[in-house]
Short mmCIF file of N, CA and C in Angstrom, two decimals:
data_model
loop_
_atom_site.label_atom_id
_atom_site.label_comp_id
_atom_site.label_asym_id
_atom_site.label_seq_id
_atom_site.Cartn_x
_atom_site.Cartn_y
_atom_site.Cartn_z
N MET G 142 0.84 -1.17 0.00
CA MET G 142 0.00 0.00 0.00
C MET G 142 0.88 1.22 0.00
N ASN G 143 0.48 2.25 -0.69
CA ASN G 143 1.15 3.53 -0.58
C ASN G 143 0.83 4.06 0.80
N SER G 144 1.82 4.23 1.62
CA SER G 144 1.57 4.66 2.99
C SER G 144 1.14 6.11 3.02
N PRO G 145 -0.12 6.37 3.40
CA PRO G 145 -0.57 7.75 3.47
C PRO G 145 0.06 8.47 4.64
N ASN G 146 0.46 9.70 4.41
CA ASN G 146 1.03 10.52 5.46
C ASN G 146 0.30 11.85 5.45
N PRO G 147 -0.60 12.08 6.43
CA PRO G 147 -1.41 13.30 6.41
C PRO G 147 -0.59 14.58 6.37
N GLN G 148 0.62 14.57 6.94
CA GLN G 148 1.42 15.79 6.93
C GLN G 148 1.86 16.16 5.51
N ASP G 149 1.92 15.20 4.63
CA ASP G 149 2.39 15.45 3.27
C ASP G 149 1.26 15.67 2.27
N SER G 150 0.03 15.83 2.72
CA SER G 150 -1.09 15.89 1.79
C SER G 150 -1.01 17.07 0.84
N ALA G 151 -0.27 18.13 1.18
CA ALA G 151 -0.12 19.27 0.28
C ALA G 151 0.87 18.98 -0.83
N ASP G 152 1.69 17.96 -0.68
CA ASP G 152 2.70 17.59 -1.67
C ASP G 152 2.10 16.64 -2.69
N PRO G 153 1.94 17.06 -3.94
CA PRO G 153 1.30 16.20 -4.94
C PRO G 153 2.07 14.91 -5.21
N ASP G 154 3.38 14.87 -4.96
CA ASP G 154 4.15 13.66 -5.17
C ASP G 154 3.88 12.61 -4.11
N SER G 155 3.27 12.99 -3.00
CA SER G 155 2.99 12.05 -1.93
C SER G 155 1.52 11.64 -1.88
N ALA G 156 0.76 12.01 -2.90
CA ALA G 156 -0.66 11.66 -2.93
C ALA G 156 -0.83 10.15 -2.88
N VAL G 157 -1.86 9.71 -2.18
CA VAL G 157 -2.18 8.29 -2.08
C VAL G 157 -3.02 7.95 -3.31
N ILE G 158 -2.47 7.08 -4.18
CA ILE G 158 -3.13 6.81 -5.45
C ILE G 158 -3.67 5.38 -5.52
N CYS G 159 -4.56 5.18 -6.42
CA CYS G 159 -5.20 3.89 -6.67
C CYS G 159 -4.16 2.85 -7.11
N SER G 160 -4.37 1.61 -6.67
CA SER G 160 -3.46 0.51 -7.01
C SER G 160 -3.75 -0.12 -8.38
N ALA G 161 -4.85 0.27 -9.02
CA ALA G 161 -5.18 -0.30 -10.34
C ALA G 161 -4.09 0.09 -11.34
N LYS G 162 -3.74 -0.86 -12.19
CA LYS G 162 -2.68 -0.64 -13.16
C LYS G 162 -2.98 0.59 -14.03
N GLY G 163 -2.02 1.52 -14.04
CA GLY G 163 -2.13 2.71 -14.88
C GLY G 163 -2.99 3.82 -14.31
N CYS G 164 -3.66 3.60 -13.20
CA CYS G 164 -4.54 4.62 -12.63
C CYS G 164 -3.72 5.58 -11.77
N ARG G 165 -3.97 6.85 -11.92
CA ARG G 165 -3.28 7.88 -11.13
C ARG G 165 -4.27 8.65 -10.26
N ALA G 166 -5.50 8.16 -10.13
CA ALA G 166 -6.53 8.85 -9.35
C ALA G 166 -6.26 8.69 -7.85
N ALA G 167 -6.78 9.62 -7.10
CA ALA G 167 -6.64 9.57 -5.64
C ALA G 167 -7.42 8.37 -5.10
N ALA G 168 -6.80 7.68 -4.16
CA ALA G 168 -7.45 6.53 -3.53
C ALA G 168 -8.41 7.02 -2.45
N VAL G 169 -9.57 6.36 -2.36
CA VAL G 169 -10.54 6.66 -1.30
C VAL G 169 -10.95 5.39 -0.56
N TRP G 170 -10.53 4.23 -1.05
CA TRP G 170 -10.87 2.94 -0.45
C TRP G 170 -9.61 2.14 -0.14
N VAL G 171 -9.67 1.35 0.91
CA VAL G 171 -8.61 0.41 1.25
C VAL G 171 -9.21 -0.99 1.19
N LEU G 172 -8.60 -1.86 0.40
CA LEU G 172 -9.03 -3.26 0.30
C LEU G 172 -8.01 -4.10 1.06
N ALA G 173 -8.42 -4.65 2.18
CA ALA G 173 -7.54 -5.47 3.00
C ALA G 173 -7.70 -6.92 2.55
N TRP G 174 -6.58 -7.60 2.37
CA TRP G 174 -6.63 -8.97 1.84
C TRP G 174 -5.46 -9.78 2.37
N ASN G 175 -5.56 -11.08 2.18
CA ASN G 175 -4.41 -11.95 2.39
C ASN G 175 -4.58 -13.21 1.56
N ASN G 176 -3.47 -13.82 1.24
CA ASN G 176 -3.45 -15.09 0.52
C ASN G 176 -3.21 -16.16 1.57
N PRO G 177 -4.22 -16.98 1.88
CA PRO G 177 -4.08 -17.95 2.95
C PRO G 177 -2.98 -18.98 2.72
N LYS G 178 -2.54 -19.14 1.48
CA LYS G 178 -1.43 -20.07 1.21
C LYS G 178 -0.08 -19.46 1.58
N LEU G 179 -0.03 -18.13 1.68
CA LEU G 179 1.22 -17.44 1.96
C LEU G 179 1.25 -16.71 3.30
N HIS G 180 0.11 -16.23 3.76
CA HIS G 180 0.05 -15.35 4.92
C HIS G 180 -0.68 -16.00 6.09
N THR G 181 -0.29 -15.62 7.30
CA THR G 181 -1.03 -16.07 8.48
C THR G 181 -2.42 -15.44 8.44
N PRO G 182 -3.41 -16.04 9.10
CA PRO G 182 -4.78 -15.53 9.03
C PRO G 182 -4.95 -14.07 9.48
N ASP G 183 -4.12 -13.60 10.39
CA ASP G 183 -4.25 -12.23 10.87
C ASP G 183 -3.49 -11.20 10.04
N ARG G 184 -2.67 -11.63 9.11
CA ARG G 184 -1.90 -10.71 8.26
C ARG G 184 -2.83 -10.05 7.26
N ARG G 185 -2.66 -8.75 7.06
CA ARG G 185 -3.44 -8.02 6.07
C ARG G 185 -2.52 -7.23 5.16
N LYS G 186 -2.64 -7.50 3.88
CA LYS G 186 -1.98 -6.71 2.85
C LYS G 186 -3.06 -5.74 2.37
N THR G 187 -2.67 -4.68 1.71
CA THR G 187 -3.67 -3.70 1.28
C THR G 187 -3.43 -3.24 -0.14
N TRP G 188 -4.54 -2.99 -0.80
CA TRP G 188 -4.56 -2.29 -2.08
C TRP G 188 -5.41 -1.06 -1.86
N LEU G 189 -5.09 -0.02 -2.59
CA LEU G 189 -5.87 1.21 -2.55
C LEU G 189 -6.70 1.30 -3.82
N ALA G 190 -7.86 1.91 -3.70
CA ALA G 190 -8.73 2.02 -4.88
C ALA G 190 -9.42 3.38 -4.92
N CYS G 191 -9.57 3.88 -6.14
CA CYS G 191 -10.39 5.06 -6.37
C CYS G 191 -11.83 4.57 -6.51
N GLU G 192 -12.77 5.49 -6.62
CA GLU G 192 -14.18 5.10 -6.78
C GLU G 192 -14.38 4.20 -8.01
N GLU G 193 -13.72 4.55 -9.10
CA GLU G 193 -13.89 3.81 -10.36
C GLU G 193 -13.40 2.37 -10.28
N HIS G 194 -12.35 2.10 -9.54
CA HIS G 194 -11.74 0.77 -9.54
C HIS G 194 -12.05 -0.08 -8.31
N ARG G 195 -12.78 0.45 -7.34
CA ARG G 195 -13.06 -0.31 -6.12
C ARG G 195 -13.74 -1.64 -6.42
N GLU G 196 -14.77 -1.62 -7.22
CA GLU G 196 -15.51 -2.86 -7.51
C GLU G 196 -14.65 -3.86 -8.28
N HIS G 197 -13.93 -3.40 -9.27
CA HIS G 197 -13.08 -4.30 -10.07
C HIS G 197 -12.01 -4.96 -9.21
N LEU G 198 -11.31 -4.18 -8.39
CA LEU G 198 -10.27 -4.74 -7.55
C LEU G 198 -10.87 -5.66 -6.48
N SER G 199 -12.03 -5.30 -5.95
CA SER G 199 -12.71 -6.15 -4.96
C SER G 199 -13.08 -7.49 -5.58
N GLN G 200 -13.59 -7.47 -6.79
CA GLN G 200 -13.97 -8.73 -7.47
C GLN G 200 -12.74 -9.58 -7.75
N PHE G 201 -11.66 -8.95 -8.18
CA PHE G 201 -10.42 -9.68 -8.46
C PHE G 201 -9.96 -10.45 -7.22
N LEU G 202 -9.93 -9.77 -6.08
CA LEU G 202 -9.51 -10.42 -4.84
C LEU G 202 -10.57 -11.40 -4.33
N GLY G 203 -11.83 -11.03 -4.50
CA GLY G 203 -12.93 -11.85 -3.99
C GLY G 203 -13.04 -13.21 -4.65
N VAL G 204 -12.88 -13.30 -5.95
CA VAL G 204 -13.01 -14.59 -6.62
C VAL G 204 -11.88 -15.54 -6.24
N ARG G 205 -10.80 -15.01 -5.73
CA ARG G 205 -9.68 -15.82 -5.28
C ARG G 205 -9.77 -16.16 -3.79
N GLY G 206 -10.78 -15.58 -3.11
CA GLY G 206 -10.94 -15.81 -1.69
C GLY G 206 -9.96 -15.03 -0.83
N PHE G 207 -9.38 -13.97 -1.39
CA PHE G 207 -8.37 -13.18 -0.69
C PHE G 207 -8.95 -11.97 0.06
N LEU G 208 -10.05 -11.41 -0.42
CA LEU G 208 -10.59 -10.17 0.13
C LEU G 208 -11.13 -10.38 1.53
N LYS G 209 -10.68 -9.55 2.46
CA LYS G 209 -11.10 -9.65 3.86
C LYS G 209 -11.95 -8.46 4.30
N ASP G 210 -11.68 -7.26 3.78
CA ASP G 210 -12.41 -6.08 4.22
C ASP G 210 -12.22 -4.96 3.22
N VAL G 211 -13.24 -4.10 3.10
CA VAL G 211 -13.16 -2.89 2.28
C VAL G 211 -13.66 -1.74 3.14
N VAL G 212 -12.80 -0.76 3.37
CA VAL G 212 -13.16 0.40 4.18
C VAL G 212 -12.65 1.66 3.49
N THR G 213 -13.21 2.79 3.89
CA THR G 213 -12.71 4.04 3.32
C THR G 213 -11.30 4.30 3.84
N LEU G 214 -10.55 5.05 3.09
CA LEU G 214 -9.21 5.41 3.50
C LEU G 214 -9.24 6.17 4.83
N ALA G 215 -10.25 7.03 5.01
CA ALA G 215 -10.37 7.78 6.26
C ALA G 215 -10.58 6.83 7.44
N GLU G 216 -11.43 5.81 7.28
CA GLU G 216 -11.64 4.83 8.36
C GLU G 216 -10.35 4.06 8.66
N TRP G 217 -9.64 3.66 7.62
CA TRP G 217 -8.39 2.91 7.79
C TRP G 217 -7.37 3.74 8.56
N GLU G 218 -7.23 5.00 8.18
CA GLU G 218 -6.29 5.89 8.86
C GLU G 218 -6.69 6.11 10.31
N ALA G 219 -8.00 6.27 10.56
CA ALA G 219 -8.48 6.48 11.93
C ALA G 219 -8.21 5.24 12.79
N SER G 220 -8.42 4.06 12.24
CA SER G 220 -8.17 2.84 13.02
C SER G 220 -6.67 2.66 13.26
N ALA G 221 -5.85 3.05 12.31
CA ALA G 221 -4.40 2.94 12.48
C ALA G 221 -3.90 3.93 13.54
N ALA G 222 -4.52 5.10 13.60
CA ALA G 222 -4.12 6.11 14.58
C ALA G 222 -4.50 5.67 15.99
N GLY G 223 -5.55 4.84 16.11
CA GLY G 223 -6.00 4.38 17.41
C GLY G 223 -5.23 3.21 17.95
N ARG G 224 -4.33 2.64 17.16
CA ARG G 224 -3.56 1.46 17.62
C ARG G 224 -2.40 1.86 18.50
#
């Protein structure tokens, strides 16, 4: 995942962008996933998605049984700040 850093939000080079191939749009969703053949059950990898690619990326992970959660980037950041 592109690690979002709120202090750098004014810097366009640090923008949190969508993980879809070739997409440069701002990410608004976090797709948490893991591959049970490679990762422990509690491990979460993340992809970021813009509004346009959220469903496509979710389906890609979902058909493989990898998708665990989809939350807004704001929710993800808030939960990370509370840890």
